[in-house]
PDB file of N, CA and C in Angstrom:
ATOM      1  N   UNK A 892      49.895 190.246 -42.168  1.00 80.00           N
ATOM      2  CA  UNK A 892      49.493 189.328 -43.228  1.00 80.00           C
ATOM      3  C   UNK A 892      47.979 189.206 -43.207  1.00 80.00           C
ATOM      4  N   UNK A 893      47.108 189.544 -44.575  1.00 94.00           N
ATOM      5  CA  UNK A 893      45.886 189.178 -44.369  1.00 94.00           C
ATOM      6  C   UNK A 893      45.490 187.931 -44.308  1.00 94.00           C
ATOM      7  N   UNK A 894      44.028 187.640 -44.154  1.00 96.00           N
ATOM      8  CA  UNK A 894      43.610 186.559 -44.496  1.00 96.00           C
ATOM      9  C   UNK A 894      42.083 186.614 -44.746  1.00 96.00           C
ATOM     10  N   UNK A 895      41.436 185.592 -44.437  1.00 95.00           N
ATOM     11  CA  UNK A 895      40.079 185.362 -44.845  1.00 95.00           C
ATOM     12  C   UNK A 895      38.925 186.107 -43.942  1.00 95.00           C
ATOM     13  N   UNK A 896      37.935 186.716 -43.651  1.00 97.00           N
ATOM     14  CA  UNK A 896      37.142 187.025 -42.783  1.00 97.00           C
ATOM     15  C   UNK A 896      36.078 186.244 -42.843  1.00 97.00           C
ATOM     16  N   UNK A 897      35.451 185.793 -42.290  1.00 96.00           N
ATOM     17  CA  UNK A 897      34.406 184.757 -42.294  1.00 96.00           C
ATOM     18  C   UNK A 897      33.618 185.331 -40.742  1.00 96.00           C
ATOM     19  N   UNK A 898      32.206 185.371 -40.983  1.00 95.00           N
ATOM     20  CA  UNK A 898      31.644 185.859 -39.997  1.00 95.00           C
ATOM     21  C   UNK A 898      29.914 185.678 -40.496  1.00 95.00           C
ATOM     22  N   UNK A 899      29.214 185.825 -39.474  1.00 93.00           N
ATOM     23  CA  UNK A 899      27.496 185.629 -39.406  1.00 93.00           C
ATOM     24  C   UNK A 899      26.625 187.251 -39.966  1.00 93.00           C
ATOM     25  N   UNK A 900      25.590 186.976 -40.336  1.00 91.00           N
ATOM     26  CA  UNK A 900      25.051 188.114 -40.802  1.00 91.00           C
ATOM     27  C   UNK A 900      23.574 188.178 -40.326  1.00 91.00           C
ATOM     28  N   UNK A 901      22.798 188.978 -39.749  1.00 86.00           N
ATOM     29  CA  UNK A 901      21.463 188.798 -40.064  1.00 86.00           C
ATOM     30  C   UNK A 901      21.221 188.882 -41.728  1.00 86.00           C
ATOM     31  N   UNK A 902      20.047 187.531 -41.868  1.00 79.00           N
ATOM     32  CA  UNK A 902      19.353 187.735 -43.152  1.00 79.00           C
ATOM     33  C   UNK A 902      19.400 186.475 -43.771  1.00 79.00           C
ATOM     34  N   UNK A 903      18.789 186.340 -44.800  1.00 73.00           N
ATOM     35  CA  UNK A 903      19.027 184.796 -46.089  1.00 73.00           C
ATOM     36  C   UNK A 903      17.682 184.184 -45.306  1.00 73.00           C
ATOM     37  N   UNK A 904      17.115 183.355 -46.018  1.00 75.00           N
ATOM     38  CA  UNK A 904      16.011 182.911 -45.699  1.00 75.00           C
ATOM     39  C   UNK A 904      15.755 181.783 -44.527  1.00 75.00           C
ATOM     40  N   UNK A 905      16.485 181.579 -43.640  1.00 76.00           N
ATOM     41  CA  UNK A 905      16.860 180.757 -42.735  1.00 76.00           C
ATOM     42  C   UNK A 905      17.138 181.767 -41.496  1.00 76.00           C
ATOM     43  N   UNK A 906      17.525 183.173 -41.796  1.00 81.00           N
ATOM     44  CA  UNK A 906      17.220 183.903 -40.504  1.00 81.00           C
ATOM     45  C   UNK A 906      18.530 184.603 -40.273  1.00 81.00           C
ATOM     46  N   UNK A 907      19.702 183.697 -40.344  1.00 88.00           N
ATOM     47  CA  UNK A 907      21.032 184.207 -40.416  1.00 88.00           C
ATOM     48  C   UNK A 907      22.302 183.393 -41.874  1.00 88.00           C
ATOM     49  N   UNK A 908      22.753 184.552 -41.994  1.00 90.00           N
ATOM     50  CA  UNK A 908      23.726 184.092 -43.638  1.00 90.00           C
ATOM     51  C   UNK A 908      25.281 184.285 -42.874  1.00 90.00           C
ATOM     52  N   UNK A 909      25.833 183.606 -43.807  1.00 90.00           N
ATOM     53  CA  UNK A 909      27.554 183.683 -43.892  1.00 90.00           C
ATOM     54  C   UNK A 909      27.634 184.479 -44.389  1.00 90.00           C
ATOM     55  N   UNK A 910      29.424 185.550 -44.185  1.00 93.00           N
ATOM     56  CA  UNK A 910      29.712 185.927 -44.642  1.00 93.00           C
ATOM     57  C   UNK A 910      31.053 186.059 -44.681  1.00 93.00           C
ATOM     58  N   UNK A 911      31.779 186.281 -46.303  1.00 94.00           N
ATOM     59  CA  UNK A 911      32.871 185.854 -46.304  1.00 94.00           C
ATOM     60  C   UNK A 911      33.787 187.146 -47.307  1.00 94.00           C
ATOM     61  N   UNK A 912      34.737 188.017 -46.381  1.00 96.00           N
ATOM     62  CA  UNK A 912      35.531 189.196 -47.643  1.00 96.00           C
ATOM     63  C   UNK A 912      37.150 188.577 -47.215  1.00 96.00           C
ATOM     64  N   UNK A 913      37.781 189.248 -48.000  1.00 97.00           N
ATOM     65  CA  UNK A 913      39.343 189.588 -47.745  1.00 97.00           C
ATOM     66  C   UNK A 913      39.416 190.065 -46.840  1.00 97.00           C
ATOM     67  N   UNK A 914      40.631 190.161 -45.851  1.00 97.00           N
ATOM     68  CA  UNK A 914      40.526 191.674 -44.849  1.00 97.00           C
ATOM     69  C   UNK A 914      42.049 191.581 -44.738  1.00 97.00           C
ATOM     70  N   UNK A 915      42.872 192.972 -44.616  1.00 97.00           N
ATOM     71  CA  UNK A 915      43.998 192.828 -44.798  1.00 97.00           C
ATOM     72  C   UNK A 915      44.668 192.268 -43.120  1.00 97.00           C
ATOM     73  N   UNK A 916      44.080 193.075 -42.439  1.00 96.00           N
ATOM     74  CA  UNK A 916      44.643 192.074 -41.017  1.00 96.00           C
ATOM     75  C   UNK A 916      43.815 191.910 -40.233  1.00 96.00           C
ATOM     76  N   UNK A 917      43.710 191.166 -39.330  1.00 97.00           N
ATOM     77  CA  UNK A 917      43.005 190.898 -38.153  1.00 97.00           C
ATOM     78  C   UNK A 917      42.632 192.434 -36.936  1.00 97.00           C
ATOM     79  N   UNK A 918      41.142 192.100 -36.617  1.00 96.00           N
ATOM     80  CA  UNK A 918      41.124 192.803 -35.824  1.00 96.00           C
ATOM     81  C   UNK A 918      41.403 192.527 -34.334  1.00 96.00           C
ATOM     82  N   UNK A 919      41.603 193.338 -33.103  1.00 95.00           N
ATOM     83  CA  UNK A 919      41.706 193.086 -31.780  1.00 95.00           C
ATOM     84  C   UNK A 919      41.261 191.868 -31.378  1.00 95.00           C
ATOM     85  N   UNK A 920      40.333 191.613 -30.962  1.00 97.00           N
ATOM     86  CA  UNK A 920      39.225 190.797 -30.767  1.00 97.00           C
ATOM     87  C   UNK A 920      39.121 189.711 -31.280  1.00 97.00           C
ATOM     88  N   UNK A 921      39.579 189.072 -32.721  1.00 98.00           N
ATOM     89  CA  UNK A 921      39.505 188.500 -33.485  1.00 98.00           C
ATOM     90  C   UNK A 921      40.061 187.034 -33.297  1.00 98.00           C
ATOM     91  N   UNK A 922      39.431 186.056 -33.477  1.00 97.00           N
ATOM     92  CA  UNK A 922      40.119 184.835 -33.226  1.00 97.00           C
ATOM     93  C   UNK A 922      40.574 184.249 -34.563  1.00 97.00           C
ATOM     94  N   UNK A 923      41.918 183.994 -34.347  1.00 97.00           N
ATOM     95  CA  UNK A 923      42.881 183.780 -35.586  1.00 97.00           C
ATOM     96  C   UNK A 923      42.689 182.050 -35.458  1.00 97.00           C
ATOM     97  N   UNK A 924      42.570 181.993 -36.826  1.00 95.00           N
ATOM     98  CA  UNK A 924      43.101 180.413 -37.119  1.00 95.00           C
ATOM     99  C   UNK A 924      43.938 179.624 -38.417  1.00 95.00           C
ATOM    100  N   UNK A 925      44.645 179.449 -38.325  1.00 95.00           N
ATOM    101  CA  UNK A 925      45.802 179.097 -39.921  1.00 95.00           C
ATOM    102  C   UNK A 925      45.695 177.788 -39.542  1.00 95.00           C
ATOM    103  N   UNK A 926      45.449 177.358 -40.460  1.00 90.00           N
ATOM    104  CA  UNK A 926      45.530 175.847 -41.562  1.00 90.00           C
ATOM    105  C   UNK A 926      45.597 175.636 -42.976  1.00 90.00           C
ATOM    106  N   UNK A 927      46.850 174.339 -43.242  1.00 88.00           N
ATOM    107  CA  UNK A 927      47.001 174.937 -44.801  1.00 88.00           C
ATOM    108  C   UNK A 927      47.434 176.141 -45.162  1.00 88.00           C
ATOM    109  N   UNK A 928      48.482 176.991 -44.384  1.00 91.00           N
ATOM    110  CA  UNK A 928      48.728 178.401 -45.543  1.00 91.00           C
ATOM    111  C   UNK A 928      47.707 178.993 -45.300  1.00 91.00           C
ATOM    112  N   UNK A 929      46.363 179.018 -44.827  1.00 92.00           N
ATOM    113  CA  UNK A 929      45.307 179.872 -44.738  1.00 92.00           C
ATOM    114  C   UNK A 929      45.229 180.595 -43.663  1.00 92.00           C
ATOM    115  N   UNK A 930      45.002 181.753 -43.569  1.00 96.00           N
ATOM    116  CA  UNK A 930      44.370 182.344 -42.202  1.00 96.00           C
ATOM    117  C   UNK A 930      42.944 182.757 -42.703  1.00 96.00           C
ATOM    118  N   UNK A 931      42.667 182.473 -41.308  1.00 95.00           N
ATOM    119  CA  UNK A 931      41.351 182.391 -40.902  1.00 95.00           C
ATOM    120  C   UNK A 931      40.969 183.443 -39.463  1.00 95.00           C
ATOM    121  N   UNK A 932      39.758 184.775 -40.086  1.00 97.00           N
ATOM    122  CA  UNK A 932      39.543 185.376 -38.916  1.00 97.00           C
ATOM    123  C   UNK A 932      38.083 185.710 -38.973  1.00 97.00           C
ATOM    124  N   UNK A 933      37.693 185.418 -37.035  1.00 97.00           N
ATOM    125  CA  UNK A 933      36.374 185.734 -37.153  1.00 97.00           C
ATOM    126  C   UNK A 933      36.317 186.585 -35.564  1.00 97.00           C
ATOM    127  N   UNK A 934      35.573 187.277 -35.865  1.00 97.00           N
ATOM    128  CA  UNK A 934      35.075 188.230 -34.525  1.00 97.00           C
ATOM    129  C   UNK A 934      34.099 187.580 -33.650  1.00 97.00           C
ATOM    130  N   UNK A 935      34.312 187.802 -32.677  1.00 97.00           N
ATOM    131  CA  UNK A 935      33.495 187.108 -31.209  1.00 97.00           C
ATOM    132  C   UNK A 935      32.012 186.552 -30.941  1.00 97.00           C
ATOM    133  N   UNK A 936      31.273 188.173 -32.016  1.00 96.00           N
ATOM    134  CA  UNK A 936      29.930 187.347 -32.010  1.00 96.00           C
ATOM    135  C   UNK A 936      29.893 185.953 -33.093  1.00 96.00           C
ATOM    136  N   UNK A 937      30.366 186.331 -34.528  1.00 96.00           N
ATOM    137  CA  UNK A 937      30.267 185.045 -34.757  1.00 96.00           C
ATOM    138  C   UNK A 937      30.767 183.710 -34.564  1.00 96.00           C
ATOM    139  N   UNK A 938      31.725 184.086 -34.022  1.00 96.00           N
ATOM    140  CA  UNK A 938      32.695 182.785 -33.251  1.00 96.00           C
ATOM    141  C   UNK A 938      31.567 181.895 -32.509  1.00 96.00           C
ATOM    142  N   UNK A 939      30.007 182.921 -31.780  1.00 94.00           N
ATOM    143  CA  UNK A 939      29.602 181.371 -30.792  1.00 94.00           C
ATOM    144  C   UNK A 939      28.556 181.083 -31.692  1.00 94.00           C
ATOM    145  N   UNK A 940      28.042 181.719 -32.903  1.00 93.00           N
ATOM    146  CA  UNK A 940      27.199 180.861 -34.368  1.00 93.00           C
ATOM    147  C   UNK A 940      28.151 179.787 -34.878  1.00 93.00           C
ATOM    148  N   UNK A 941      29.905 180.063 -35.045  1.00 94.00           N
ATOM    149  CA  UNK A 941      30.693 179.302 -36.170  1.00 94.00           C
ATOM    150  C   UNK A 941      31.503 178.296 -35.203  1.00 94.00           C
ATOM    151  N   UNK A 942      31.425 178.279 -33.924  1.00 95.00           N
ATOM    152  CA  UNK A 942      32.492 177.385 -33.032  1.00 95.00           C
ATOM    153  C   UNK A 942      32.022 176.342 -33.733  1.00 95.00           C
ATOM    154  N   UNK A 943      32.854 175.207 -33.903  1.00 95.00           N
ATOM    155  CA  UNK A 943      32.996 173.971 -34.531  1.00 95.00           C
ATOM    156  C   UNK A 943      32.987 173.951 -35.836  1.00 95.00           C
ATOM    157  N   UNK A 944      32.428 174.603 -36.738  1.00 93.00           N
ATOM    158  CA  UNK A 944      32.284 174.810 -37.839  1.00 93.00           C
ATOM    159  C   UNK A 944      33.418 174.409 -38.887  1.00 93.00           C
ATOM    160  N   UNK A 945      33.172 173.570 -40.042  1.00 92.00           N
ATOM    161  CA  UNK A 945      33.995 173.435 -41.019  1.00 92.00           C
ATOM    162  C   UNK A 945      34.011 174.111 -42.145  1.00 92.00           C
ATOM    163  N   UNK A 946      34.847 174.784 -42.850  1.00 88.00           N
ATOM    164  CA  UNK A 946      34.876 175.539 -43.877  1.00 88.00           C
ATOM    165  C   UNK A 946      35.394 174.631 -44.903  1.00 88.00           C
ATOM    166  N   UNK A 947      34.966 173.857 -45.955  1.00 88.00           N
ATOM    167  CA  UNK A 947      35.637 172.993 -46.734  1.00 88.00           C
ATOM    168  C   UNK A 947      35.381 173.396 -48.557  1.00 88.00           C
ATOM    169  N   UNK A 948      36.038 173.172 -49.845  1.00 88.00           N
ATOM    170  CA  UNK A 948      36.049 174.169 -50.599  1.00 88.00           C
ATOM    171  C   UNK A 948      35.578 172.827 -51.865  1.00 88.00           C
ATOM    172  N   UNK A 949      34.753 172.580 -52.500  1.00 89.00           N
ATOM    173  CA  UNK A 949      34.071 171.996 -53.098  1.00 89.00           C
ATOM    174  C   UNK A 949      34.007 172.099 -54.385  1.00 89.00           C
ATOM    175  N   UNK A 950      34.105 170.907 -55.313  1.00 93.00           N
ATOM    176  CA  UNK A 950      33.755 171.172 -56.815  1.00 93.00           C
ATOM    177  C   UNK A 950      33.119 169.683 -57.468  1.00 93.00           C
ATOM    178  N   UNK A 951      32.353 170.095 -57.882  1.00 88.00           N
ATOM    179  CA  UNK A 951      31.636 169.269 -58.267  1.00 88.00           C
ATOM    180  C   UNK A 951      30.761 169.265 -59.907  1.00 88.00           C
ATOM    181  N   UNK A 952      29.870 168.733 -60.546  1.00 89.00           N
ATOM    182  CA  UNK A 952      29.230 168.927 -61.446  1.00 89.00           C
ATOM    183  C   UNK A 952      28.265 169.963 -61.300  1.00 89.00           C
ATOM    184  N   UNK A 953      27.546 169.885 -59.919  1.00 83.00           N
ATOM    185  CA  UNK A 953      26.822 170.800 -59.619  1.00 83.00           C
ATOM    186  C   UNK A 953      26.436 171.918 -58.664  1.00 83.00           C
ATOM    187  N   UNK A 954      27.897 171.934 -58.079  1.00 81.00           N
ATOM    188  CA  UNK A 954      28.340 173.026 -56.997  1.00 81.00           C
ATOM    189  C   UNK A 954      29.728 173.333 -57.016  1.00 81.00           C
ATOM    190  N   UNK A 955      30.495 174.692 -56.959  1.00 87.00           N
ATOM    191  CA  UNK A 955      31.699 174.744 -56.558  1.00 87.00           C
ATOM    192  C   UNK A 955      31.920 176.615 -56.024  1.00 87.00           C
ATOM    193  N   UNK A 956      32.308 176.191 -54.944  1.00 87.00           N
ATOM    194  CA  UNK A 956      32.349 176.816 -54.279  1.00 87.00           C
ATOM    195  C   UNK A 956      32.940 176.351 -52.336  1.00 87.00           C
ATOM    196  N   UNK A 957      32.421 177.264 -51.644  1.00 86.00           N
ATOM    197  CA  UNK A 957      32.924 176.722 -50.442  1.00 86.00           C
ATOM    198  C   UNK A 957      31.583 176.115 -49.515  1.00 86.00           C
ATOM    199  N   UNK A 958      31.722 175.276 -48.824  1.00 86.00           N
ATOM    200  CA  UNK A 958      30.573 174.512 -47.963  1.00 86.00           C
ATOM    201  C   UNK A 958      30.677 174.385 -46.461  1.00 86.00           C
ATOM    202  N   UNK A 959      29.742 174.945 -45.598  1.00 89.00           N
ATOM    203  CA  UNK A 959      30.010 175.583 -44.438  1.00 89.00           C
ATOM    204  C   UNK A 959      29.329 174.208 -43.763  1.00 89.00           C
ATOM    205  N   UNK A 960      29.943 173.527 -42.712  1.00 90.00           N
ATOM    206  CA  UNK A 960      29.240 172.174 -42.216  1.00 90.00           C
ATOM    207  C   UNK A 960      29.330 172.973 -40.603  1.00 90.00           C
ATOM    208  N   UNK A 961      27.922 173.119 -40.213  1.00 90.00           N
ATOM    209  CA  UNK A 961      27.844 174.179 -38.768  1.00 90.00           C
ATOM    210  C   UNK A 961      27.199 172.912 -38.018  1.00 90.00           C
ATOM    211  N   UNK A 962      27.965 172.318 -36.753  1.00 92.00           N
ATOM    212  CA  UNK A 962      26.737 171.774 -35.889  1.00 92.00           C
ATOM    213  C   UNK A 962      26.068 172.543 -35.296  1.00 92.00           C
ATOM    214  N   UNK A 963      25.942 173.964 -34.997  1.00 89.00           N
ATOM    215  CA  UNK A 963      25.322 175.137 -34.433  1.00 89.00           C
ATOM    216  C   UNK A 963      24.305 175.198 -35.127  1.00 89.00           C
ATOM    217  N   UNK A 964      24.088 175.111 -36.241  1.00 87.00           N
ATOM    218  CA  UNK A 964      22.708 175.086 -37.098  1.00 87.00           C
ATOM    219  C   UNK A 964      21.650 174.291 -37.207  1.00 87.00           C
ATOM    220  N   UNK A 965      20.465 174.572 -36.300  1.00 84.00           N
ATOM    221  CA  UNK A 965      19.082 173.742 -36.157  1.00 84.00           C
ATOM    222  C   UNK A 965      18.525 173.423 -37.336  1.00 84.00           C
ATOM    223  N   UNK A 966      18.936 174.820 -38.660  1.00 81.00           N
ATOM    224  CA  UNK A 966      18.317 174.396 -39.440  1.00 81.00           C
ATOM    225  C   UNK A 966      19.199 174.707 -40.577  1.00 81.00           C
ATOM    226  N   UNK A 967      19.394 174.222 -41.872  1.00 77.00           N
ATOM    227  CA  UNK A 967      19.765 175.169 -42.882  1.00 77.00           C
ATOM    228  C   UNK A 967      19.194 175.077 -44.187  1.00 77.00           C
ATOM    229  N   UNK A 968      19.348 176.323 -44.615  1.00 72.00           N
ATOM    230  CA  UNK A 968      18.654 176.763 -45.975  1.00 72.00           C
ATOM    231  C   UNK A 968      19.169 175.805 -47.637  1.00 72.00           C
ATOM    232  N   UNK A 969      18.077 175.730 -48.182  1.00 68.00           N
ATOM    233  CA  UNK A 969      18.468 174.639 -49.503  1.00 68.00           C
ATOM    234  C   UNK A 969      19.830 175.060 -50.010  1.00 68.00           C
ATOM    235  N   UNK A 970      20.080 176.694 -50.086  1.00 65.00           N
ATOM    236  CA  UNK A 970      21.192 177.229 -50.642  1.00 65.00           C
ATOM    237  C   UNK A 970      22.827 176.652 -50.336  1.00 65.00           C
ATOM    238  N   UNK A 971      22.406 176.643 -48.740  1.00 64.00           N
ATOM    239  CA  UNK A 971      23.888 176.448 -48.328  1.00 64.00           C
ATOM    240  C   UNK A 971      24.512 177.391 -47.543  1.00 64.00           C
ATOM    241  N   UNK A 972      23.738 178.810 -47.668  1.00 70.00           N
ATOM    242  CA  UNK A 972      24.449 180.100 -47.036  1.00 70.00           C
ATOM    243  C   UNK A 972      23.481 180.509 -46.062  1.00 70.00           C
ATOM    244  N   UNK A 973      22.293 179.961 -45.428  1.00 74.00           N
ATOM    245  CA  UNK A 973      21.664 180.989 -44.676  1.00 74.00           C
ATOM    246  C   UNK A 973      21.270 179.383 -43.937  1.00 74.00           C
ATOM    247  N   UNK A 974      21.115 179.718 -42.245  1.00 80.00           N
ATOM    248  CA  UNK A 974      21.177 178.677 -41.424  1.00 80.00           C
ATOM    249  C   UNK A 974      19.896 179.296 -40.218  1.00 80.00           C
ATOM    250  N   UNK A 975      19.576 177.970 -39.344  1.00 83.00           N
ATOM    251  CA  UNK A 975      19.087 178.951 -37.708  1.00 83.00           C
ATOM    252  C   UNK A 975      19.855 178.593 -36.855  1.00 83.00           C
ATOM    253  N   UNK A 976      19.977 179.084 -36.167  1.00 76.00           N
ATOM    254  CA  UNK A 976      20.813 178.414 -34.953  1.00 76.00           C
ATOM    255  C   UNK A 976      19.436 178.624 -33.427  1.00 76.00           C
TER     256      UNK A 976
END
């Protein structure tokens, strides 16, 4: 069963970006997480950028989309997608 991939990137103006595809299954390594019907997978390096991390899905007048709440992040970018840790 697939699910979500969610993982860290170098880049975005903050130094490091999210990143988020389909993936049809999990890899080896991969730390699985389901909530809600969702799976959720991320690979090891970004697991110690995303540990604690909330993924929550937002709509608003002037945003909609998904909103990443990282306590790992010293800093983050106006955007929303690019952080420092």
């Amino acid at each position: 069963v697939g699910g979500l991939r969610v993982g860290v990137q170098g880049g975005g103006c903050s130094g490091l970006s999210y990143a988020m595809r389909l993936d049809t299954q999990p890899r080896d390594r991969d730390k699985i997480f389901e909530e809600h019907g969702a799976r959720i997978f991320v690979d090891p390096k970004s697991f110690l950028y995303l540990n604690g991390t909330t993924l929550e899905y937002e709509e608003t007048l002037m945003r909609q989309g998904f909103v990443f709440q990282n306590p790992n992040a010293a800093r983050n970018c106006g955007c929303g997608s690019s952080f420092t840790a």
